[in-house]
Structures are given as C-alpha cells and as structure tokens.
Short mmCIF file of C-alpha atoms in Angstrom, two decimals:
data_model
loop_
_atom_site.label_atom_id
_atom_site.label_comp_id
_atom_site.label_asym_id
_atom_site.label_seq_id
_atom_site.Cartn_x
_atom_site.Cartn_y
_atom_site.Cartn_z
CA MET A 1 251.92 262.43 39.29
CA VAL A 2 250.58 258.75 39.79
CA PHE A 3 253.97 257.43 38.76
CA ARG A 4 255.84 259.59 41.16
CA ARG A 5 253.54 258.58 44.01
CA ALA A 6 254.12 254.98 43.10
CA PHE A 7 257.80 255.52 43.02
CA SER A 8 257.83 256.98 46.50
CA LEU A 9 255.82 254.06 47.72
CA LEU A 10 257.92 251.33 46.11
CA GLN A 11 260.75 252.00 48.62
CA THR A 12 262.66 248.69 48.72
CA ARG A 13 262.18 245.17 47.52
CA GLN A 14 262.20 243.83 50.98
CA TYR A 15 259.18 246.02 51.96
CA ILE A 16 257.33 245.01 48.78
CA ALA A 17 258.18 241.27 49.40
CA SER A 18 256.75 241.53 52.96
CA ILE A 19 253.13 241.59 51.50
CA GLU A 20 251.40 239.24 49.08
CA LEU A 21 250.83 241.13 45.85
CA SER A 22 248.73 240.01 42.92
CA HIS A 23 250.11 237.74 40.30
CA GLN A 24 249.66 240.53 37.74
CA PHE A 25 252.23 242.79 39.63
CA GLY A 26 254.53 239.79 39.91
CA ARG A 27 254.50 239.53 36.08
CA LEU A 28 254.98 243.23 35.63
CA ILE A 29 258.17 243.56 37.62
CA LYS A 30 259.82 240.98 35.25
CA GLU A 31 259.26 243.18 32.21
CA PRO A 32 262.64 244.45 30.77
CA SER A 33 261.12 248.03 30.49
CA PHE A 34 261.03 248.12 34.26
CA ALA A 35 264.86 247.88 34.69
CA ARG A 36 265.50 250.39 31.95
CA ARG A 37 263.05 253.02 33.39
CA GLN A 38 264.26 252.32 36.97
CA HIS A 39 267.82 253.13 35.90
CA TYR A 40 266.71 256.37 34.15
CA PHE A 41 264.59 257.57 37.14
CA SER A 42 267.22 256.56 39.73
CA ARG A 43 269.92 258.56 37.98
CA ARG A 44 267.59 261.65 37.84
CA SER A 45 266.15 261.39 41.40
CA GLY A 46 269.20 260.04 43.21
CA HIS A 47 266.96 257.90 45.46
CA CYS A 48 268.17 254.58 44.17
CA GLN A 49 271.71 253.63 43.33
CA ALA A 50 271.57 249.88 42.95
CA PRO A 51 269.20 248.20 40.44
CA ALA A 52 267.18 246.51 43.16
CA VAL A 53 263.70 247.95 42.78
CA HIS A 54 261.61 247.54 39.72
CA HIS A 55 259.48 250.60 38.98
CA LEU A 56 256.36 251.10 36.85
CA PRO A 57 256.80 252.29 33.30
CA LEU A 58 256.26 256.07 33.02
CA LYS A 59 253.10 255.63 30.89
CA SER A 60 251.67 252.70 32.85
CA SER A 61 250.18 254.30 36.02
CA THR A 62 246.99 252.26 35.52
CA TYR A 63 248.94 249.07 36.31
CA LEU A 64 248.69 249.72 40.02
CA THR A 65 245.21 249.76 41.27
CA LYS A 66 244.20 252.01 44.12
CA SER A 67 243.97 249.02 46.49
CA LEU A 68 247.32 247.60 45.49
CA THR A 69 248.91 251.05 45.82
CA ARG A 70 247.46 251.28 49.33
CA GLN A 71 248.84 247.81 50.14
CA ILE A 72 252.31 248.86 49.16
CA ALA A 73 252.04 252.16 51.11
CA LEU A 74 251.03 250.40 54.23
CA ALA A 75 253.64 247.71 54.03
CA ALA A 76 256.50 250.32 53.32
CA TYR A 77 255.47 252.63 56.04
CA SER A 78 254.50 250.19 58.72
CA LYS A 79 257.68 248.13 58.32
CA MET A 80 260.32 250.78 57.80
CA SER A 81 262.48 251.33 60.86
CA THR A 82 265.60 252.89 59.47
CA ALA A 83 266.24 255.62 56.91
CA TYR A 84 268.11 253.24 54.69
CA ASP A 85 269.42 249.54 54.62
CA GLU A 86 272.72 248.12 53.55
CA ASP A 87 271.84 247.36 50.01
CA ASN A 88 269.79 250.31 49.03
CA PHE A 89 269.91 253.95 50.13
CA HIS A 90 266.29 255.24 50.18
CA PRO A 91 266.15 257.99 52.72
CA SER A 92 262.70 258.83 54.07
CA PRO A 93 261.65 261.37 56.62
CA PRO A 94 260.83 260.04 60.04
CA ALA A 95 257.10 259.25 60.45
CA HIS A 96 255.20 261.62 62.66
CA ARG A 97 251.56 260.69 62.00
CA ILE A 98 248.94 263.30 62.82
CA SER A 99 245.37 262.22 63.69
CA PRO A 100 242.53 264.42 62.10
CA GLY A 101 241.61 265.81 65.59
CA GLN A 102 245.15 266.79 66.59
CA VAL A 103 246.34 268.77 63.62
CA PRO A 104 248.78 271.55 64.72
CA ASP A 105 248.48 275.18 63.41
CA ALA A 106 252.06 274.82 61.92
CA LEU A 107 254.34 272.01 61.20
CA ASP A 108 257.33 271.40 63.40
CA LYS A 109 260.03 271.16 60.74
CA SER A 110 262.68 270.01 63.25
CA LEU A 111 260.99 266.64 63.45
CA PHE A 112 261.97 265.75 59.88
CA THR A 113 265.80 265.59 60.30
CA ILE A 114 267.69 262.40 60.11
CA GLN A 115 271.46 261.66 60.42
CA VAL A 116 273.18 259.22 58.04
CA ASP A 117 276.58 257.75 58.92
CA LEU A 118 278.83 257.67 55.84
CA ALA A 119 282.41 256.77 55.08
CA ALA A 120 284.31 259.46 53.03
CA LEU A 121 287.67 259.85 51.22
CA LYS A 122 289.80 262.61 52.59
CA ILE A 123 291.31 264.30 49.64
CA ASP A 124 294.69 266.15 50.23
CA GLN A 125 295.00 267.20 46.55
CA PRO A 126 291.86 269.08 45.36
CA ARG A 127 293.05 268.85 41.75
CA GLU A 128 292.53 265.10 41.97
CA LEU A 129 288.81 265.50 42.70
CA PRO A 130 287.65 265.38 39.08
CA LEU A 131 289.66 262.26 38.55
CA PHE A 132 288.32 260.45 41.60
CA ARG A 133 284.69 261.43 40.89
CA LYS A 134 284.95 260.03 37.33
CA GLN A 135 287.05 256.91 38.22
CA PHE A 136 284.96 255.85 41.25
CA LYS A 137 281.54 257.27 40.37
CA ASN A 138 279.81 253.98 41.25
CA ASP A 139 281.22 254.08 44.79
CA LEU A 140 280.19 257.71 45.54
CA LEU A 141 276.99 258.98 47.26
CA LEU A 142 274.36 259.84 44.67
CA LEU A 143 271.53 261.74 46.17
CA HIS A 144 269.39 264.52 44.60
CA SER A 145 270.22 268.00 45.80
CA VAL A 146 273.11 266.69 47.90
CA SER A 147 276.80 267.24 46.85
CA ASN A 148 279.11 264.27 47.47
CA ILE A 149 281.95 266.79 48.10
CA VAL A 150 281.98 268.55 51.44
CA LYS A 151 284.33 270.85 53.15
CA VAL A 152 284.92 270.44 56.94
CA GLU A 153 286.40 273.22 59.00
CA LYS A 154 288.57 272.23 62.02
CA GLU A 155 291.17 273.63 64.26
CA ASP A 156 294.53 272.11 64.85
CA GLY A 157 296.65 273.84 67.50
CA GLY A 158 294.66 277.13 67.12
CA LYS A 159 295.02 277.05 63.35
CA LYS A 160 292.04 276.59 61.10
CA GLU A 161 292.17 273.91 58.50
CA THR A 162 289.77 272.69 55.90
CA ASP A 163 289.37 269.04 54.97
CA ILE A 164 287.86 268.11 51.67
CA LEU A 165 285.80 264.90 51.78
CA LEU A 166 284.35 262.80 49.01
CA LEU A 167 281.29 261.02 50.32
CA LEU A 168 280.77 257.30 49.59
CA ARG A 169 277.66 255.16 49.32
CA PRO A 170 276.08 254.42 52.80
CA ASP A 171 276.73 250.69 52.40
CA ILE A 172 280.49 251.30 52.18
CA LYS A 173 282.12 250.94 55.59
CA LEU A 174 285.25 252.30 57.27
CA ASP A 175 286.85 248.82 56.96
CA LEU A 176 286.48 249.12 53.17
CA SER A 177 283.68 246.58 52.94
CA GLY A 178 281.07 247.29 50.27
CA MET A 179 283.24 249.22 47.99
CA SER A 180 284.33 248.19 44.49
CA GLU A 181 287.46 246.21 44.11
CA GLU A 182 288.88 249.00 41.92
CA LEU A 183 288.55 251.46 44.79
CA ARG A 184 289.84 248.96 47.39
CA THR A 185 292.85 248.40 45.27
CA PHE A 186 293.43 252.11 44.78
CA LEU A 187 293.28 252.75 48.57
CA LYS A 188 295.90 250.06 49.24
CA ASP A 189 298.19 251.60 46.69
CA ARG A 190 297.58 255.18 47.94
CA PRO A 191 297.85 254.97 51.78
CA GLU A 192 297.94 258.75 52.13
CA VAL A 193 294.18 258.88 51.04
CA GLU A 194 292.41 258.35 54.27
CA VAL A 195 288.99 256.82 54.91
CA CYS A 196 287.24 258.76 57.53
CA PRO A 197 283.65 258.95 59.08
CA TYR A 198 281.07 261.62 58.09
CA THR A 199 277.60 262.30 59.41
CA LEU A 200 275.30 263.54 56.68
CA GLU A 201 272.31 265.48 58.13
CA LEU A 202 269.14 265.56 55.98
CA GLY A 203 266.40 268.00 57.13
CA TYR A 204 263.11 269.33 56.21
CA ASP A 205 264.37 271.23 53.26
CA PHE A 206 265.69 267.96 51.66
CA TRP A 207 262.40 266.17 51.40
CA ARG A 208 259.84 266.53 48.57
CA ALA A 209 256.28 267.57 49.47
CA ASP A 210 254.88 264.00 48.90
CA GLU A 211 257.51 262.49 51.14
CA ILE A 212 256.64 264.83 53.98
CA LEU A 213 252.90 264.20 53.48
CA MET A 214 253.56 260.43 53.47
CA SER A 215 255.11 260.77 56.84
CA ILE A 216 252.45 262.85 58.58
CA LEU A 217 249.14 261.51 57.07
CA PRO A 218 247.35 258.53 58.70
CA LEU A 219 248.14 255.15 57.03
CA ASP A 220 244.67 254.98 55.54
CA LEU A 221 245.08 258.23 53.71
CA LEU A 222 248.35 257.20 51.89
CA SER A 223 246.81 255.83 48.63
CA GLU A 224 246.68 259.28 46.89
CA VAL A 225 248.76 261.87 48.70
CA PRO A 226 247.36 265.33 47.81
CA SER A 227 250.59 267.14 46.64
CA GLY A 228 249.42 267.96 43.10
CA PHE A 229 248.09 271.24 42.07
CA THR A 230 247.36 273.57 39.10
CA MET A 231 249.51 276.62 38.83
CA THR A 232 248.08 279.97 37.68
CA GLY A 233 250.62 282.83 37.96
CA HIS A 234 251.83 282.62 41.61
CA ILE A 235 248.82 280.66 42.81
CA ALA A 236 248.72 276.96 43.34
CA HIS A 237 245.16 275.73 42.96
CA MET A 238 244.22 272.52 44.75
CA ASN A 239 241.14 270.34 44.80
CA LEU A 240 241.30 268.55 48.26
CA ARG A 241 238.95 265.69 48.85
CA ASP A 242 236.93 265.66 52.07
CA GLU A 243 239.14 263.23 53.88
CA TYR A 244 242.08 265.58 53.59
CA LEU A 245 240.36 268.78 54.71
CA PRO A 246 241.36 268.46 58.38
CA TYR A 247 245.01 268.75 57.08
CA LYS A 248 244.34 271.48 54.54
CA HIS A 249 246.43 274.27 56.08
CA ILE A 250 249.45 271.87 56.78
CA ILE A 251 249.20 270.67 53.23
CA GLY A 252 249.18 274.29 51.97
CA GLU A 253 252.14 275.11 54.08
CA ILE A 254 254.11 272.27 52.67
CA VAL A 255 253.20 273.00 49.06
CA LEU A 256 254.26 276.63 49.69
CA ASP A 257 257.54 275.56 51.19
CA LYS A 258 258.36 273.17 48.46
CA ASN A 259 257.61 275.27 45.38
CA PRO A 260 259.61 278.43 45.23
CA LYS A 261 257.37 280.09 42.46
CA VAL A 262 254.20 279.62 44.63
CA ARG A 263 253.15 282.55 46.78
CA THR A 264 249.55 281.63 47.46
CA VAL A 265 247.94 278.24 47.92
CA VAL A 266 244.19 277.94 47.51
CA ASN A 267 241.61 275.17 47.73
CA LYS A 268 238.48 275.07 45.60
CA LEU A 269 235.33 275.12 47.83
CA ASP A 270 232.46 274.49 45.39
CA SER A 271 231.62 273.57 41.84
CA ILE A 272 232.17 275.96 38.92
CA ASP A 273 229.29 278.32 38.51
CA THR A 274 227.65 277.66 35.09
CA VAL A 275 227.07 281.26 34.34
CA PHE A 276 230.44 282.96 35.06
CA ARG A 277 232.57 279.73 35.41
CA THR A 278 233.87 280.90 38.81
CA PHE A 279 234.22 279.12 42.14
CA GLU A 280 234.67 279.97 45.71
CA MET A 281 238.16 279.36 47.13
CA GLU A 282 239.93 279.67 50.46
CA VAL A 283 243.57 280.58 51.11
CA LEU A 284 245.35 277.60 52.69
CA ALA A 285 248.74 279.26 52.89
CA GLY A 286 250.77 282.36 51.77
CA GLU A 287 249.49 285.80 50.73
CA PRO A 288 245.75 286.41 50.01
CA ASP A 289 246.80 287.91 46.68
CA PHE A 290 244.59 286.78 43.65
CA ASN A 291 245.87 289.22 41.08
CA VAL A 292 248.04 287.07 38.81
CA GLU A 293 250.07 287.22 35.61
CA GLN A 294 249.97 284.19 33.39
CA HIS A 295 252.06 283.68 30.25
CA GLU A 296 250.52 281.53 27.54
CA SER A 297 250.64 281.47 23.69
CA ASN A 298 253.37 284.02 23.63
CA CYS A 299 251.05 286.48 25.35
CA ARG A 300 250.67 287.94 28.91
CA PHE A 301 247.42 287.76 30.81
CA GLN A 302 246.71 289.58 34.02
CA PHE A 303 243.58 289.12 35.99
CA ASP A 304 241.95 288.50 39.36
CA PHE A 305 241.80 284.76 39.70
CA SER A 306 239.07 284.77 42.30
CA LYS A 307 236.63 286.60 39.86
CA VAL A 308 237.27 285.09 36.47
CA TYR A 309 237.69 281.68 35.02
CA TRP A 310 241.05 280.41 34.00
CA ASN A 311 242.37 276.95 33.58
CA SER A 312 246.06 276.52 32.81
CA ARG A 313 245.45 272.94 31.78
CA LEU A 314 243.76 274.19 28.63
CA HIS A 315 246.71 275.86 27.06
CA THR A 316 247.23 272.99 24.61
CA GLU A 317 243.50 273.24 23.52
CA HIS A 318 243.96 277.10 23.18
CA ASP A 319 246.99 276.63 21.02
CA ARG A 320 245.40 273.87 18.92
CA LEU A 321 242.36 275.92 17.98
CA ILE A 322 244.30 279.11 17.41
CA SER A 323 246.59 277.25 14.96
CA THR A 324 243.52 276.62 12.68
CA PHE A 325 242.82 280.39 12.42
CA LYS A 326 244.47 282.17 9.44
CA THR A 327 245.66 285.78 9.11
CA GLY A 328 242.81 287.97 7.84
CA GLU A 329 239.98 285.68 8.96
CA ALA A 330 237.29 286.78 11.28
CA VAL A 331 236.58 284.75 14.40
CA CYS A 332 233.55 285.21 16.80
CA ASP A 333 234.61 284.20 20.35
CA VAL A 334 231.35 283.90 22.22
CA PHE A 335 232.56 283.08 25.70
CA ALA A 336 235.99 284.67 25.68
CA GLY A 337 236.85 285.01 29.30
CA VAL A 338 239.94 287.20 29.74
CA GLY A 339 241.03 286.30 26.17
CA PRO A 340 243.02 283.01 26.00
CA PHE A 341 241.72 282.39 22.42
CA ALA A 342 241.01 285.99 21.42
CA VAL A 343 244.33 287.66 22.31
CA PRO A 344 246.77 285.23 20.73
CA ALA A 345 244.59 285.01 17.70
CA GLY A 346 244.56 288.87 17.43
CA LYS A 347 248.40 288.67 17.69
CA LYS A 348 248.49 286.69 14.46
CA ASN A 349 246.39 289.26 12.85
CA VAL A 350 243.04 287.41 13.05
CA ILE A 351 240.08 289.70 13.50
CA VAL A 352 238.31 288.64 16.66
CA LEU A 353 235.00 289.92 18.05
CA ALA A 354 235.24 288.53 21.69
CA ASN A 355 232.48 288.57 24.25
CA ASP A 356 231.95 287.58 27.87
CA LEU A 357 229.01 288.16 30.19
CA ASN A 358 231.09 288.30 33.38
CA LYS A 359 232.02 292.01 33.92
CA TYR A 360 235.27 291.05 35.55
CA SER A 361 236.22 288.84 32.65
CA TYR A 362 235.26 291.54 30.23
CA ASP A 363 237.50 294.13 32.18
CA GLY A 364 240.25 291.70 32.18
CA MET A 365 240.01 291.01 28.55
CA VAL A 366 239.99 294.79 27.83
CA HIS A 367 243.18 295.05 29.89
CA ASN A 368 244.86 292.12 28.23
CA ILE A 369 244.00 293.38 24.78
CA LYS A 370 245.96 296.63 25.50
CA LEU A 371 248.65 294.80 27.38
CA ASN A 372 249.39 292.67 24.30
CA LYS A 373 248.76 295.46 21.80
CA VAL A 374 246.00 293.86 19.80
CA GLU A 375 243.50 296.75 20.06
CA LYS A 376 243.23 296.83 16.20
CA THR A 377 242.28 293.19 15.76
CA VAL A 378 240.38 292.23 18.97
CA ILE A 379 237.07 293.97 19.80
CA PRO A 380 235.63 293.20 23.25
CA TYR A 381 231.92 292.87 24.15
CA ASN A 382 230.00 292.36 27.46
CA LEU A 383 226.88 290.62 26.44
CA ASP A 384 224.78 287.50 26.95
CA GLY A 385 226.21 284.81 24.65
CA ARG A 386 222.85 284.12 22.82
CA ASP A 387 222.37 287.83 22.17
CA PHE A 388 225.99 288.26 20.97
CA ILE A 389 225.57 285.35 18.46
CA ARG A 390 222.47 286.90 16.99
CA MET A 391 224.06 290.28 16.63
CA SER A 392 227.52 289.08 15.53
CA ARG A 393 227.04 289.18 11.82
CA GLN A 394 225.75 292.69 11.81
CA GLU A 395 228.66 293.84 13.94
CA LEU A 396 231.16 292.32 11.46
CA LYS A 397 229.34 293.71 8.56
CA SER A 398 229.31 297.20 10.02
CA LEU A 399 233.05 296.90 10.80
CA ALA A 400 233.81 295.88 7.17
CA GLU A 401 231.68 298.69 5.76
CA THR A 402 233.14 301.44 8.02
CA LYS A 403 236.69 300.46 8.27
CA LYS A 404 237.16 298.11 5.24
CA THR A 405 240.82 297.46 6.07
CA LEU A 406 243.11 297.39 8.98
CA VAL A 407 246.78 298.71 8.71
CA ILE A 408 248.75 296.85 11.35
CA PRO A 409 252.45 297.58 12.01
CA ALA A 410 254.78 294.53 12.16
CA ARG A 411 255.05 293.02 15.58
CA SER A 412 258.84 293.38 15.44
CA ARG A 413 260.27 296.80 15.56
CA HIS A 414 263.24 295.52 13.52
CA ALA A 415 260.96 294.54 10.51
CA ARG A 416 261.76 297.47 8.14
CA ASP A 417 261.08 297.98 4.42
CA GLU A 418 263.63 299.18 1.83
CA ASP A 419 263.08 302.80 2.99
CA GLY A 420 263.84 301.92 6.51
CA LYS A 421 260.25 302.32 7.70
CA ARG A 422 258.44 299.95 9.88
CA LYS A 423 256.62 297.28 7.76
CA VAL A 424 252.84 297.13 7.92
CA GLU A 425 250.31 294.64 6.99
CA VAL A 426 247.09 295.72 5.35
CA ILE A 427 244.16 293.35 6.07
CA GLN A 428 240.85 293.36 4.32
CA ILE A 429 238.02 293.04 6.85
CA PRO A 430 235.89 290.13 5.77
CA ALA A 431 232.04 290.33 5.86
CA ARG A 432 231.74 286.70 7.08
CA TYR A 433 233.08 284.73 9.98
CA SER A 434 235.36 281.73 9.41
CA HIS A 435 234.96 280.43 12.92
CA TYR A 436 232.77 280.72 16.01
CA VAL A 437 234.42 279.48 19.30
CA MET A 438 232.04 278.50 22.11
CA ASN A 439 234.25 277.60 25.08
CA LEU A 440 231.56 277.18 27.76
CA PRO A 441 231.65 273.30 28.13
CA ASP A 442 228.98 272.99 30.79
CA SER A 443 226.27 274.84 28.67
CA ALA A 444 227.59 275.96 25.23
CA ILE A 445 225.42 273.39 23.41
CA THR A 446 222.30 275.01 24.73
CA PHE A 447 223.29 278.28 22.96
CA LEU A 448 223.31 276.70 19.43
CA ASP A 449 219.62 277.56 18.83
CA ALA A 450 220.94 281.19 18.33
CA PHE A 451 222.41 280.18 14.98
CA ARG A 452 218.96 279.36 13.54
CA GLY A 453 218.34 282.04 10.82
CA LEU A 454 221.57 283.74 11.33
CA HIS A 455 222.14 284.08 7.61
CA VAL A 456 218.44 284.38 6.57
CA ASP A 457 218.96 287.87 5.14
CA ASP A 458 222.09 286.89 3.21
CA ASP A 459 221.71 287.32 -0.56
CA ASP A 460 224.49 284.94 -1.37
CA ASP A 461 223.33 281.36 -0.51
CA ASP A 462 226.50 279.77 -1.94
CA ALA A 463 229.00 281.72 0.27
CA LYS A 464 230.95 279.62 2.73
CA LEU A 465 229.44 279.34 6.11
CA PRO A 466 231.48 279.43 9.31
CA TYR A 467 232.87 276.55 11.32
CA VAL A 468 231.43 276.24 14.92
CA HIS A 469 233.77 274.88 17.64
CA VAL A 470 231.58 273.97 20.62
CA HIS A 471 233.20 272.71 23.81
CA CYS A 472 231.11 270.33 25.93
CA PHE A 473 231.26 267.71 28.63
CA HIS A 474 230.04 264.15 28.44
CA LYS A 475 229.12 262.63 31.76
CA SER A 476 228.78 258.86 32.05
CA ASP A 477 227.18 256.73 34.77
CA PRO A 478 229.80 255.71 37.34
CA ASN A 479 227.99 252.50 37.95
CA ALA A 480 227.78 251.54 34.33
CA PRO A 481 230.59 250.21 32.06
CA LYS A 482 232.68 252.88 30.43
CA PRO A 483 230.95 254.02 27.20
CA SER A 484 232.69 253.51 23.95
CA ASP A 485 233.80 256.34 21.67
CA ASP A 486 230.91 255.61 19.31
CA GLU A 487 228.40 255.86 22.25
CA VAL A 488 229.95 259.20 23.34
CA ARG A 489 229.86 260.63 19.92
CA SER A 490 226.25 259.53 19.32
CA ALA A 491 225.20 261.09 22.62
CA LEU A 492 226.91 264.46 21.85
CA ARG A 493 225.47 264.39 18.30
CA GLN A 494 222.02 264.04 19.64
CA ARG A 495 222.43 266.89 22.06
CA ILE A 496 223.78 269.19 19.25
CA ALA A 497 221.05 268.21 16.80
CA SER A 498 218.32 268.91 19.45
CA ALA A 499 219.75 272.35 20.13
CA LEU A 500 220.20 273.23 16.49
CA GLY A 501 216.73 271.97 15.61
CA PHE A 502 218.33 270.10 12.76
CA ASP A 503 219.21 266.37 12.54
CA ILE A 504 222.83 266.88 11.72
CA PRO A 505 224.49 263.70 10.66
CA LEU A 506 227.41 262.12 12.66
CA SER A 507 229.73 262.38 9.52
CA ALA A 508 229.32 266.17 9.64
CA LEU A 509 230.85 266.43 13.15
CA SER A 510 234.51 266.33 14.02
CA PHE A 511 235.26 265.24 17.61
CA HIS A 512 238.49 266.19 19.61
CA PHE A 513 238.96 264.94 23.13
CA VAL A 514 240.32 267.74 25.29
CA ARG A 515 240.84 266.18 28.77
CA ALA A 516 239.29 264.08 31.40
CA VAL A 517 237.94 266.23 33.95
CA ALA A 518 236.98 263.28 36.22
CA PRO A 519 236.95 259.59 35.77
CA THR A 520 233.34 259.73 34.33
CA LYS A 521 233.46 263.21 32.88
CA GLY A 522 235.30 264.12 29.63
CA MET A 523 235.72 267.45 27.86
CA TYR A 524 235.41 267.50 24.13
CA CYS A 525 235.46 269.98 21.24
CA VAL A 526 232.95 269.26 18.47
CA THR A 527 233.52 271.12 15.26
CA PHE A 528 231.09 271.38 12.46
CA LEU A 529 230.30 273.58 9.41
CA LEU A 530 227.17 275.53 10.14
CA PRO A 531 224.43 273.74 8.15
CA LYS A 532 222.58 275.76 5.62
CA GLU A 533 219.29 274.31 6.98
CA VAL A 534 220.08 276.08 10.20
CA ALA A 535 221.73 279.30 8.96
CA PHE A 536 218.93 280.07 6.64
CA ALA A 537 216.16 278.78 8.83
CA LYS A 538 213.17 281.14 8.75
CA ASP A 539 211.95 280.28 12.23
CA GLY A 540 215.13 281.78 13.88
CA LEU A 541 215.76 285.43 14.16
#
C-alpha cells in the first residue's frame, strides 16, 4: 500500500524536480531496478507510457520517509495545473479540497470529471484494427480501464453512421507531431486513414480511491491517504486516525464506491477488549449488516463480525500452524474463537477440543462446525481458558475411553472402495494431546500457570508431552532504539518462565514472528514442549 501511495505521489519528473529532495533520493532514482520496475508497473496501471519517472522498488517502501513523502505530495498537488503534460500522460482528478469544518454529507461526483483532447485514427476497415494495434502499439493510448478503440455515432443526411476510432497518445497532435516515424510514414502512404480529434471524458468512476482522496483532503493530510482496509466477508474494516475522522463518512463512501465486493464500511472505535477480543465499531457507509461469510483454509465461516473476534490478516498463521497437525492427533484449542484453527484441523481429521469464553464466539463455532461437517472431530466448549486447560486432559481421556475410535467418511463423495461403498477412515482417539493452541496474544501467557501439575496423576512419566503454541505481543518503547531479536526473545522468555513457574531455557523455545501490529508492537508465536518440571509439578492442580 505504501508503494502504491508513493506511485500516485510521484506524478512527473517536473514536479519532483521542483523541490529539493535529499541526496539519498537522488542516488535511489539512478538505480537500474527503478527503471525495470517502473516499466512493469506502468504497463499494468496504464498511468505512465514514457520512461520518465523513476519509481521505488516494490519491496523498498522504507526508502521514502514520511516527511519526504509529504514533500513530494505537496509539490505535486500544489504545482499541478493540468491533467497531463506533453511528455507524460498522468491524469489526475481535479483538486477540490475540503476543510475539516465544511465536509459535505455526500460527495459531488460530477466535480471529478476532466476532458482530454486526443488525436485518433479513423479506421474504415475494422478488420485492420488488430494489425494497427500491434504495429503501432507505442503510439496508442494506454490507460487502465479505458479502451483505445471507440465507436462514434453520427448522422449524415438523416442516415446514422458509426465511425471506429483508434485513440493515440495525448502528446500526438493532429498535425502528426509527436508520433513515431513509422506511423507518420504509414499515414503518408495511406491518405484514406484520417487523423481526427476526439475528446476523452474521464469521470468519478475512472479514478481510484486514493486518487479521489488525494484530491479532496487538505495538503497537510496527504502523507498517508487512508484508503486501506481489511476485508472480512462483505465488510471493509478501517482504522482511521484522529486527523481523518472529520472525513470518515466521505472516506467510507469512496471505499464503498471503488470496491464492488464491499457492502459495508466500518471504522474501529476503541481498542480490542482483552476478554472477548471484540471492539466497538461504527458504520461509515453501506448496509449495517454485520453477519458475514468468510472463506479460509478451504472452509466456510459465518459469524456476526460485531460480536466476535476475527482477523483476516492471520490466515497465513492459521495455515502455518494447522500444517503442523497430523491426522489422528489431538489438539486443544484454548481460545478458539469461531474456529479458524479448529475447523480446518478437524477437516484434516485432527481431533480438536475447542473452547471460547465468548458466548457469541462459541455459538459461531458450533455453527461453523456443522457448516463444514466436522462434528465428529471438533468438540466445542464455552469455558474460561484456565478452567478449560485444567480439565482438558480428563475430557480427552473420557472421549478415548468411551468412543475409542472415530469412523469418518471420506470428504469426497467420489472416494469409493472396491465394493463401490464410500471410503471411511478409522481413527484411534489418543489419550494425550500433541498440541495446545493459545491464540489470545494480549494475555495468553498469563494462562500458562494452568499447565502446572497437568500430568501429575499420569502413570507414564516417559510419555511424550504436548507442544504449547502461545501467541503473544511484544511492545517496545517508541522513544528507545528498536530492540534486537535477541532482546525480544529474552523478554518473551522471561514472561513465559514467570508464568510457568519454571526457568525454561531460551534454547527450549521456538519463536515465529507473525506480524507487526504497530511500529512498536509485534505479534509472535512461541512454541515449546511442555516441560516435565511443569507438567508433573505437585503445586499445580
């Protein structure tokens, strides 16, 4: 997203040259990778046809500091007087800046229409169109979502006729100036091919959301245009900063208009509740409908987004951890939510005892278990996490003693045995867990004390103990230097050791960085084999 914002800001070389940029930026634009990536991006976006602007590498968004980005934005939008120049075609919507105290209830979309005068080739023989488009592709208009072939209806003596026009680049004029020598020679040899004027109209529907926002927000708010969001079902979830709140409904309207799959735009109002992981939200635009369907890990999830926790950005982490579970293993999901770990694991015939304290999450999990037909492998609970850990072993042992095995039909109806019957898989229910999943990053570590003495009544001291996957946050001081990886790991180890009541060595812990929640807040998954000193502690249960 940062790269796309930088691209929209780096409009033309003449605008960038109008301000004094740092020596670092001067060196960067000379790198060969800039030209290669500019060519790739310009071909895809259609916003640049000539290799005149050097763009940032796709993976180098940190090259532009926020202050430098703001400088470029101010230069581009304060000096831009036309939609394009003769050397580069970079259409931009007209600027209609709105002050915080004068935000309208709805956007006047007619204000974002521009007209561009072009030259066009009038084609008498439609069958020659493919030939012309291939032969003179460098002379043709290249603009995203705009066809360079247009049909113009006209009347000649009461008779309706249709002209087929092939639109040329905006720097090509009716006097043939600006075009390639190849096209110029062709036109001289083919006088029947006429060069005629055409006015291209670009309206509100043409512009991207970030382009509209760049044209209406005050200049001091252009450093980070708030057009990004997280998609959950049909809901676009935004986290608007305070300075953009006066424009929140206009922003919501634009996001709704520009994203066909979005039906509801919401803004987060407070921090995530540490108990149920939910947050207050307000509808910025669209339908006040919070019942969503989300597809993830080859499963369907249906839930009320306003009452449960769901983060679509965690799908990679869900898949990563699920991939470590093996068919026939038993997994205890302590903070299961609506089932993003439990349901896909159950679908690969992993036996999951899944729990969540939030009644709405529990109800959603029960629904999703049925929806994905994993009732035999996923068992839901609605308990406090600490109580659930302490009773989890007995629940699994009772299941193993009463049912012993699970007979599960093949997921595919076409999987048949030699007798034509649907194949089944018989799974022996284990008496021990292979994994505990604790996906409550704000407080999961504080529940680790519940593992003390969990196996104290176990007769087999040599049996393999389960792996514990505890998700957690590490927050650093924004006024201090960024901590090293070793410092982060050491801090997390200390917190885990304190909660376990056991000085677990750093070498026994495996750290996986999940994502950056904020510049000074990272989410991690720490995995360790439950230590015997904890599992058999007599001061626990």
